[in-house]
Tab-separated table of C-alpha atoms and ligand atoms in Angstrom:
chain	number	residue	atom	x	y	z
X	149	MET	CA	69.309	102.689	100.620
X	150	SER	CA	68.940	103.382	96.898
X	151	ALA	CA	72.072	104.290	94.900
X	152	PRO	CA	72.522	107.916	93.786
X	153	ALA	CA	71.876	108.550	90.077
X	154	ALA	CA	74.724	108.100	87.589
X	155	ARG	CA	76.471	111.367	86.698
X	156	VAL	CA	77.845	112.815	83.476
X	157	VAL	CA	81.620	112.489	83.421
X	158	ARG	CA	83.528	115.189	81.583
X	159	ARG	CA	86.823	115.648	83.412
X	160	VAL	CA	88.575	112.733	85.076
X	161	VAL	CA	91.693	112.489	87.217
X	162	VAL	CA	93.447	109.111	86.928
X	163	THR	CA	96.090	108.658	89.621
X	164	GLY	CA	98.702	106.103	88.607
X	165	GLY	CA	97.591	106.831	85.030
X	166	ALA	CA	101.014	106.014	83.553
X	167	GLY	CA	100.898	102.472	84.945
X	168	PHE	CA	99.535	99.314	83.359
X	169	LEU	CA	95.838	99.618	84.285
X	170	GLY	CA	95.873	103.423	84.502
X	171	SER	CA	97.091	103.830	80.926
X	172	HIS	CA	94.307	101.586	79.589
X	173	LEU	CA	91.775	103.575	81.627
X	174	CYS	CA	93.101	106.884	80.215
X	175	GLU	CA	92.763	105.493	76.689
X	176	ARG	CA	89.194	104.289	77.199
X	177	LEU	CA	88.095	107.509	78.885
X	178	LEU	CA	89.504	109.641	76.046
X	179	ALA	CA	87.818	107.402	73.481
X	180	GLY	CA	84.550	107.951	75.359
X	181	GLY	CA	84.877	111.747	75.079
X	182	ALA	CA	86.156	112.637	78.580
X	183	SER	CA	89.087	114.935	79.382
X	184	VAL	CA	91.777	113.124	81.333
X	185	ILE	CA	94.370	114.360	83.788
X	186	CYS	CA	96.871	111.568	84.333
X	187	MET	CA	98.849	111.972	87.575
X	188	ASP	CA	101.875	109.779	88.240
X	189	ASN	CA	105.296	109.871	89.875
X	190	PHE	CA	106.610	107.108	87.535
X	191	LEU	CA	107.677	104.874	90.448
X	192	THR	CA	106.533	101.735	88.618
X	193	GLY	CA	104.868	103.324	85.581
X	194	THR	CA	106.390	105.232	82.711
X	195	PRO	CA	105.460	108.130	80.419
X	196	ALA	CA	106.019	105.653	77.547
X	197	ASN	CA	102.718	103.961	78.526
X	198	VAL	CA	100.799	107.136	77.604
X	199	GLU	CA	103.169	108.469	74.926
X	200	HIS	CA	100.537	107.887	72.248
X	201	LEU	CA	98.069	110.082	74.178
X	202	ILE	CA	100.404	113.025	74.779
X	203	GLY	CA	99.531	115.956	72.527
X	204	ARG	CA	95.833	115.102	72.366
X	205	PRO	CA	93.805	118.175	73.367
X	206	ARG	CA	91.840	116.393	76.123
X	207	PHE	CA	94.834	114.664	77.719
X	208	ARG	CA	97.281	116.027	80.266
X	209	LEU	CA	100.124	114.153	81.951
X	210	VAL	CA	101.175	115.610	85.307
X	211	GLU	CA	104.220	114.326	87.180
X	212	CYS	CA	103.130	114.319	90.803
X	213	ASP	CA	103.655	112.307	93.976
X	214	LEU	CA	100.238	111.664	95.531
X	215	THR	CA	101.755	111.420	98.997
X	216	GLY	CA	102.540	115.156	98.841
X	217	TYR	CA	100.441	118.231	98.080
X	218	VAL	CA	97.935	117.633	95.272
X	219	HIS	CA	96.360	120.486	93.356
X	220	VAL	CA	94.231	120.271	90.217
X	221	PRO	CA	92.830	123.509	88.782
X	222	GLY	CA	89.242	123.538	87.450
X	223	ASP	CA	86.358	121.102	87.722
X	224	VAL	CA	86.750	117.376	88.232
X	225	ASP	CA	83.810	114.939	87.905
X	226	LEU	CA	85.594	111.695	88.691
X	227	VAL	CA	88.767	110.601	90.495
X	228	LEU	CA	90.016	107.099	89.680
X	229	HIS	CA	92.619	106.362	92.356
X	230	PHE	CA	94.940	103.751	90.857
X	231	ALA	CA	98.336	104.966	92.127
X	232	SER	CA	100.196	102.190	93.971
X	233	ALA	CA	102.854	99.651	93.216
X	234	ALA	CA	100.910	96.461	92.494
X	235	SER	CA	103.299	93.615	91.728
X	236	PRO	CA	104.894	91.779	94.671
X	237	THR	CA	108.372	92.504	93.241
X	238	ASP	CA	107.551	96.225	93.164
X	239	TYR	CA	105.958	96.553	96.564
X	240	LEU	CA	108.630	94.476	98.266
X	241	ARG	CA	111.226	96.791	96.681
X	242	HIS	CA	109.233	99.890	97.760
X	243	PRO	CA	107.522	98.872	101.029
X	244	ILE	CA	107.308	102.320	102.645
X	245	ALA	CA	106.296	104.063	99.403
X	246	THR	CA	103.516	101.464	99.035
X	247	LEU	CA	102.214	102.106	102.549
X	248	LYS	CA	102.469	105.864	101.976
X	249	VAL	CA	100.545	105.890	98.702
X	250	GLY	CA	97.876	103.625	100.232
X	251	SER	CA	97.483	105.922	103.230
X	252	LEU	CA	98.599	109.503	102.445
X	253	GLY	CA	98.027	109.102	98.706
X	254	THR	CA	94.480	107.872	99.258
X	255	LEU	CA	93.865	110.686	101.775
X	256	HIS	CA	94.941	113.277	99.196
X	257	ALA	CA	92.988	111.666	96.357
X	258	LEU	CA	89.873	111.588	98.566
X	259	GLY	CA	90.515	115.206	99.559
X	260	LEU	CA	90.614	116.142	95.877
X	261	ALA	CA	87.293	114.370	95.226
X	262	ARG	CA	85.756	116.111	98.244
X	263	GLU	CA	87.014	119.561	97.178
X	264	LYS	CA	85.655	119.090	93.632
X	265	GLY	CA	82.417	117.270	94.545
X	266	ALA	CA	83.636	114.409	92.315
X	267	ARG	CA	82.859	110.710	92.386
X	268	PHE	CA	85.807	108.688	93.710
X	269	VAL	CA	86.744	105.120	92.792
X	270	LEU	CA	89.389	103.289	94.816
X	271	ALA	CA	91.357	100.563	93.049
X	272	SER	CA	91.425	97.956	95.795
X	273	THR	CA	92.486	94.380	95.334
X	274	SER	CA	91.706	90.726	95.913
X	275	GLU	CA	94.772	90.875	98.213
X	276	VAL	CA	92.489	92.290	100.927
X	277	TYR	CA	91.237	88.681	101.224
X	278	GLY	CA	94.812	87.524	101.967
X	279	ASP	CA	95.223	83.729	101.951
X	280	PRO	CA	91.452	83.174	101.848
X	281	LEU	CA	89.565	80.701	104.018
X	282	GLU	CA	86.427	81.258	101.905
X	283	HIS	CA	86.404	80.102	98.286
X	284	PRO	CA	85.397	81.652	95.952
X	285	GLN	CA	85.660	85.033	97.647
X	286	ARG	CA	82.541	87.156	98.089
X	287	GLU	CA	82.667	90.816	99.038
X	288	THR	CA	81.270	89.949	102.475
X	289	TYR	CA	84.409	87.925	103.335
X	290	TRP	CA	86.724	89.826	105.731
X	291	GLY	CA	89.951	88.141	104.699
X	292	ASN	CA	92.901	86.342	106.215
X	293	VAL	CA	95.900	88.671	106.153
X	294	ASN	CA	99.143	88.405	108.113
X	295	PRO	CA	99.611	92.006	109.336
X	296	VAL	CA	103.387	91.652	109.764
X	297	GLY	CA	104.162	89.395	106.789
X	298	PRO	CA	106.150	90.755	103.830
X	299	ARG	CA	102.988	91.172	101.707
X	300	SER	CA	101.290	93.225	104.425
X	301	VAL	CA	102.748	96.483	103.059
X	302	TYR	CA	100.384	96.106	100.115
X	303	ASP	CA	97.487	94.162	101.663
X	304	GLU	CA	97.194	96.341	104.742
X	305	ALA	CA	97.701	99.567	102.766
X	306	LYS	CA	94.725	98.579	100.614
X	307	ARG	CA	92.657	97.539	103.629
X	308	PHE	CA	93.423	100.915	105.224
X	309	SER	CA	92.537	102.739	102.004
X	310	GLU	CA	89.173	100.920	101.895
X	311	SER	CA	88.526	102.017	105.471
X	312	LEU	CA	89.512	105.628	104.707
X	313	THR	CA	87.289	105.656	101.620
X	314	THR	CA	84.360	104.396	103.693
X	315	ALA	CA	85.014	107.053	106.353
X	316	TYR	CA	85.028	109.828	103.723
X	317	ARG	CA	81.720	108.518	102.412
X	318	GLU	CA	80.145	108.332	105.881
X	319	SER	CA	81.643	111.477	107.428
X	320	HIS	CA	82.082	113.830	104.455
X	321	GLY	CA	79.390	112.559	102.076
X	322	VAL	CA	81.870	111.916	99.254
X	323	ASP	CA	80.349	109.767	96.488
X	324	THR	CA	82.811	106.877	96.740
X	325	ALA	CA	83.142	103.400	95.308
X	326	ILE	CA	85.536	100.520	95.966
X	327	VAL	CA	86.517	97.988	93.321
X	328	ARG	CA	88.394	94.858	94.381
X	329	ILE	CA	90.375	93.928	91.304
X	330	PHE	CA	91.601	90.354	90.850
X	331	ASN	CA	94.754	89.476	88.855
X	332	THR	CA	94.582	91.373	85.583
X	333	TYR	CA	96.934	90.942	82.642
X	334	GLY	CA	97.502	92.332	79.174
X	335	PRO	CA	99.666	94.609	77.050
X	336	ARG	CA	101.951	97.133	78.827
X	337	MET	CA	102.818	94.913	81.767
X	338	ARG	CA	106.560	95.140	82.302
X	339	PRO	CA	108.412	91.938	81.336
X	340	HIS	CA	110.307	92.041	84.637
X	341	ASP	CA	107.497	93.177	86.976
X	342	GLY	CA	107.542	89.773	88.661
X	343	ARG	CA	103.876	88.864	88.104
X	344	ALA	CA	103.279	85.353	86.765
X	345	ILE	CA	101.980	86.106	83.258
X	346	PRO	CA	104.649	88.618	82.121
X	347	THR	CA	107.326	86.419	83.714
X	348	PHE	CA	106.146	83.227	81.973
X	349	VAL	CA	105.637	85.003	78.625
X	350	ARG	CA	109.081	86.633	78.736
X	351	GLN	CA	110.770	83.378	79.740
X	352	ALA	CA	108.928	81.394	77.046
X	353	LEU	CA	109.720	83.938	74.311
X	354	MET	CA	113.393	84.162	75.336
X	355	GLY	CA	113.714	80.357	75.501
X	356	GLU	CA	114.570	80.539	79.213
X	357	PRO	CA	113.286	78.058	81.841
X	358	ILE	CA	109.739	78.935	82.957
X	359	THR	CA	109.916	79.295	86.740
X	360	VAL	CA	106.794	78.083	88.535
X	361	THR	CA	106.759	78.684	92.292
X	362	GLY	CA	106.121	75.807	94.712
X	363	ASP	CA	104.579	72.776	93.010
X	364	GLY	CA	102.424	75.021	90.815
X	365	ALA	CA	99.153	73.757	92.335
X	366	GLN	CA	98.249	77.192	93.738
X	367	THR	CA	95.521	78.863	91.701
X	368	ARG	CA	94.738	82.316	90.339
X	369	SER	CA	91.874	83.662	88.268
X	370	VAL	CA	93.204	85.934	85.578
X	371	CYS	CA	91.201	88.656	83.854
X	372	TYR	CA	92.070	90.377	80.570
X	373	VAL	CA	92.655	94.117	80.950
X	374	ASP	CA	89.782	95.201	78.646
X	375	ASP	CA	87.300	93.353	80.855
X	376	THR	CA	88.707	94.875	84.047
X	377	VAL	CA	88.622	98.387	82.557
X	378	GLU	CA	85.000	97.869	81.477
X	379	GLY	CA	84.082	96.795	85.021
X	380	VAL	CA	85.833	99.788	86.592
X	381	LEU	CA	84.145	102.233	84.216
X	382	ARG	CA	80.732	100.666	84.783
X	383	LEU	CA	81.231	101.085	88.522
X	384	ALA	CA	82.434	104.675	88.017
X	385	GLY	CA	79.360	105.475	85.937
X	386	SER	CA	76.952	103.902	88.436
X	387	GLY	CA	75.964	105.182	91.825
X	388	PHE	CA	77.036	101.932	93.512
X	389	ALA	CA	79.476	102.152	96.441
X	390	GLY	CA	80.650	98.538	96.476
X	391	PRO	CA	82.981	97.013	97.419
X	392	VAL	CA	82.606	94.938	94.293
X	393	ASN	CA	84.825	92.184	92.894
X	394	ILE	CA	86.011	92.542	89.307
X	395	GLY	CA	87.840	89.509	87.985
X	396	ASN	CA	87.495	86.458	85.815
X	397	PRO	CA	86.158	83.468	87.784
X	398	SER	CA	87.846	80.895	85.518
X	399	GLU	CA	90.488	79.493	87.848
X	400	LEU	CA	93.838	78.027	86.731
X	401	SER	CA	96.728	76.469	88.608
X	402	MET	CA	100.092	78.177	88.070
X	403	LEU	CA	101.353	75.024	86.372
X	404	GLU	CA	98.386	75.033	83.963
X	405	LEU	CA	99.033	78.700	83.207
X	406	ALA	CA	102.753	78.106	82.551
X	407	THR	CA	101.974	75.147	80.279
X	408	MET	CA	99.343	77.139	78.376
X	409	ILE	CA	101.769	80.010	77.795
X	410	ARG	CA	104.514	77.653	76.690
X	411	ASP	CA	102.131	76.024	74.188
X	412	LEU	CA	100.748	79.333	72.863
X	413	THR	CA	104.239	80.753	72.292
X	414	GLY	CA	105.441	77.527	70.659
X	415	SER	CA	108.390	77.628	73.064
X	416	SER	CA	110.472	74.644	74.059
X	417	SER	CA	111.415	76.208	77.420
X	418	PRO	CA	111.495	73.675	80.260
X	419	ILE	CA	109.216	74.289	83.241
X	420	THR	CA	111.198	74.428	86.489
X	421	PHE	CA	110.090	74.800	90.101
X	422	VAL	CA	111.416	77.452	92.493
X	423	ASP	CA	110.624	78.428	96.108
X	424	ARG	CA	107.170	79.801	96.779
X	425	PRO	CA	107.049	83.316	98.347
X	426	VAL	CA	106.070	83.675	102.022
X	427	ASP	CA	102.277	84.020	102.583
X	428	ASP	CA	101.541	83.342	98.902
X	429	PRO	CA	97.773	82.636	98.722
X	430	ALA	CA	96.884	79.029	97.895
X	431	VAL	CA	93.698	79.819	95.977
X	432	ARG	CA	92.063	82.880	94.457
X	433	ARG	CA	88.749	83.121	92.626
X	434	PRO	CA	86.214	85.927	92.654
X	435	ASP	CA	82.511	85.501	93.140
X	436	THR	CA	81.320	88.056	90.578
X	437	SER	CA	77.561	87.812	91.136
X	438	LEU	CA	77.437	91.288	92.692
X	439	ALA	CA	79.142	92.850	89.628
X	440	ALA	CA	76.687	90.987	87.391
X	441	ASP	CA	73.651	92.113	89.443
X	442	ARG	CA	74.612	95.724	90.089
X	443	LEU	CA	76.708	96.603	87.033
X	444	GLY	CA	75.513	94.095	84.434
X	445	TRP	CA	79.195	93.157	84.082
X	446	ARG	CA	80.819	89.872	83.253
X	447	PRO	CA	84.197	89.136	81.667
X	448	LEU	CA	84.013	88.512	77.911
X	449	VAL	CA	87.606	87.633	76.969
X	450	ASP	CA	88.535	83.995	77.585
X	451	VAL	CA	92.022	83.140	78.816
X	452	ASP	CA	93.168	81.685	75.498
X	453	THR	CA	92.230	84.866	73.575
X	454	GLY	CA	93.624	87.189	76.238
X	455	LEU	CA	96.922	85.326	76.411
X	456	ARG	CA	97.276	85.346	72.601
X	457	ARG	CA	96.817	89.144	72.551
X	458	THR	CA	99.269	89.597	75.411
X	459	ILE	CA	101.885	87.337	73.845
X	460	ALA	CA	101.592	89.228	70.525
X	461	TRP	CA	102.217	92.511	72.358
X	462	PHE	CA	105.229	91.107	74.260
X	463	GLU	CA	106.687	89.743	71.027
X	464	ARG	CA	106.534	93.224	69.482
X	465	ALA	CA	107.892	94.907	72.626
X	466	LEU	CA	110.817	92.493	72.981
X	467	LEU	CA	111.630	92.782	69.252
X	468	GLU	CA	111.571	96.589	69.533
X	469	LYS	CA	113.975	96.395	72.468
X	470	SER	CA	116.407	94.110	70.665
X	471	ARG	CA	116.682	96.477	67.648
X	472	PRO	CA	119.923	98.498	67.570
X	473	ALA	CA	119.338	102.241	68.214
X	474	SER	CA	119.431	104.167	64.909
U	648	NAD	P1	101.374	99.700	88.011
U	648	NAD	O1	102.542	99.579	88.919
U	648	NAD	O2	101.588	99.433	86.554
U	648	NAD	O3	100.705	101.128	88.128
U	648	NAD	C1	100.691	101.879	89.317
U	648	NAD	C2	101.017	103.316	88.981
U	648	NAD	O4	100.975	104.108	90.181
U	648	NAD	C3	102.424	103.480	88.392
U	648	NAD	O5	102.373	104.228	87.197
U	648	NAD	C4	103.195	104.211	89.493
U	648	NAD	O6	104.253	104.995	88.995
U	648	NAD	C5	102.068	105.021	90.144
U	648	NAD	N1	102.379	105.451	91.505
U	648	NAD	C6	102.855	104.707	92.539
U	648	NAD	N2	103.035	105.471	93.635
U	648	NAD	C7	102.643	106.732	93.285
U	648	NAD	C8	102.599	107.970	93.984
U	648	NAD	N3	102.991	108.078	95.264
U	648	NAD	N4	102.162	109.074	93.323
U	648	NAD	C9	101.772	108.987	92.028
U	648	NAD	N5	101.801	107.842	91.319
U	648	NAD	C10	102.231	106.723	91.941
U	648	NAD	O7	100.243	98.736	88.596
U	648	NAD	P2	98.838	98.312	87.977
U	648	NAD	O8	98.851	96.861	87.803
U	648	NAD	O9	98.474	99.183	86.840
U	648	NAD	O10	97.870	98.621	89.215
U	648	NAD	C11	97.155	99.837	89.293
U	648	NAD	C12	96.239	99.827	90.498
U	648	NAD	O11	95.322	98.745	90.412
U	648	NAD	C13	96.976	99.678	91.829
U	648	NAD	O12	96.363	100.510	92.787
U	648	NAD	C14	96.777	98.227	92.168
U	648	NAD	O13	96.792	98.017	93.553
U	648	NAD	C15	95.414	97.946	91.575
U	648	NAD	N6	95.265	96.524	91.252
U	648	NAD	C16	95.881	95.989	90.152
U	648	NAD	C17	95.751	94.636	89.897
U	648	NAD	C18	96.372	93.992	88.681
U	648	NAD	O14	96.239	92.777	88.519
U	648	NAD	N7	97.031	94.700	87.803
U	648	NAD	C19	95.014	93.825	90.767
U	648	NAD	C20	94.444	94.405	91.882
U	648	NAD	C21	94.564	95.757	92.111
């Protein structure tokens, strides 16, 4: 079946727009001339992430819980559904809220897209592959997820939201797309969100021990936020349904990542080893050939450059925080 033609995007709803990825999406969309309605309940995001956008004529921040009634007046061309806790620390602290935003939140976001005749993009995740038995992971792989493990509140919520998105496409003809995002990092991650890069950077900059889980041999493939945003927007602007992997295939062990961050910050923090979380995947690397073929996308920012930019941002943010209030 051929993909529907790309559409002109004028008015976009970004759910979870005050979060890490959502705020970068809002910025890029505004820069591209779109009007943006950013919807967020600030569970893990903050208005501070979009403070610099507030007051712009084409930007509106709406405090709203996606699991409840959602109403947006006027036309909408595109719904980018990014609302959901994403870091293990966050979703383990908010397990029911994570399941609710993945199920009810996705239902309401899809309902909005259906009502407005808008294209819909679901922010799914490499976590749908669980602890993968196929490496690297292609979109055709069905995954290896423990449905009752602690991580299941996130993994299964995303798997359900993929299924719901597919059902809305098949049954209601909504123009949907699914992007499976692999670990993304960059400015505006919270220093205490529990993900490896902000944790290592914070610890290195504060001169604290850098805590690597397990023996550090487990791998991740980390993608700089600008590359991820470009991939998401290319998918949004195409007629492709996906699912499509967006991530950087250059794979690093956690120990390599910790060492790299320690070297780039010039820190003398020791590297220490702590318990590995239950069901933590051993390996993670996207096969991105589908994104290259269908979207002409590939990541452009290498890990060294991306980490330098991220470290510079954290240095400024931590300095800002340590200043006495005037
Ligand atoms: P984040 O926690 O910074 O952002 C999520 C945002 O969703 C927050 O602003 C939060 O307040 C909001 N939110 C949560 N529940 C909500 C609700 N019920 N109603 C309205 N808003 C709600 O996380 P992020 O890293 O920016 O991730 C954004 C999306 O991308 C998530 O859906 C996540 O699953 C997906 N994703 C991210 C990554 C990554 O590496 N960052 C990887 C894979 C998938």
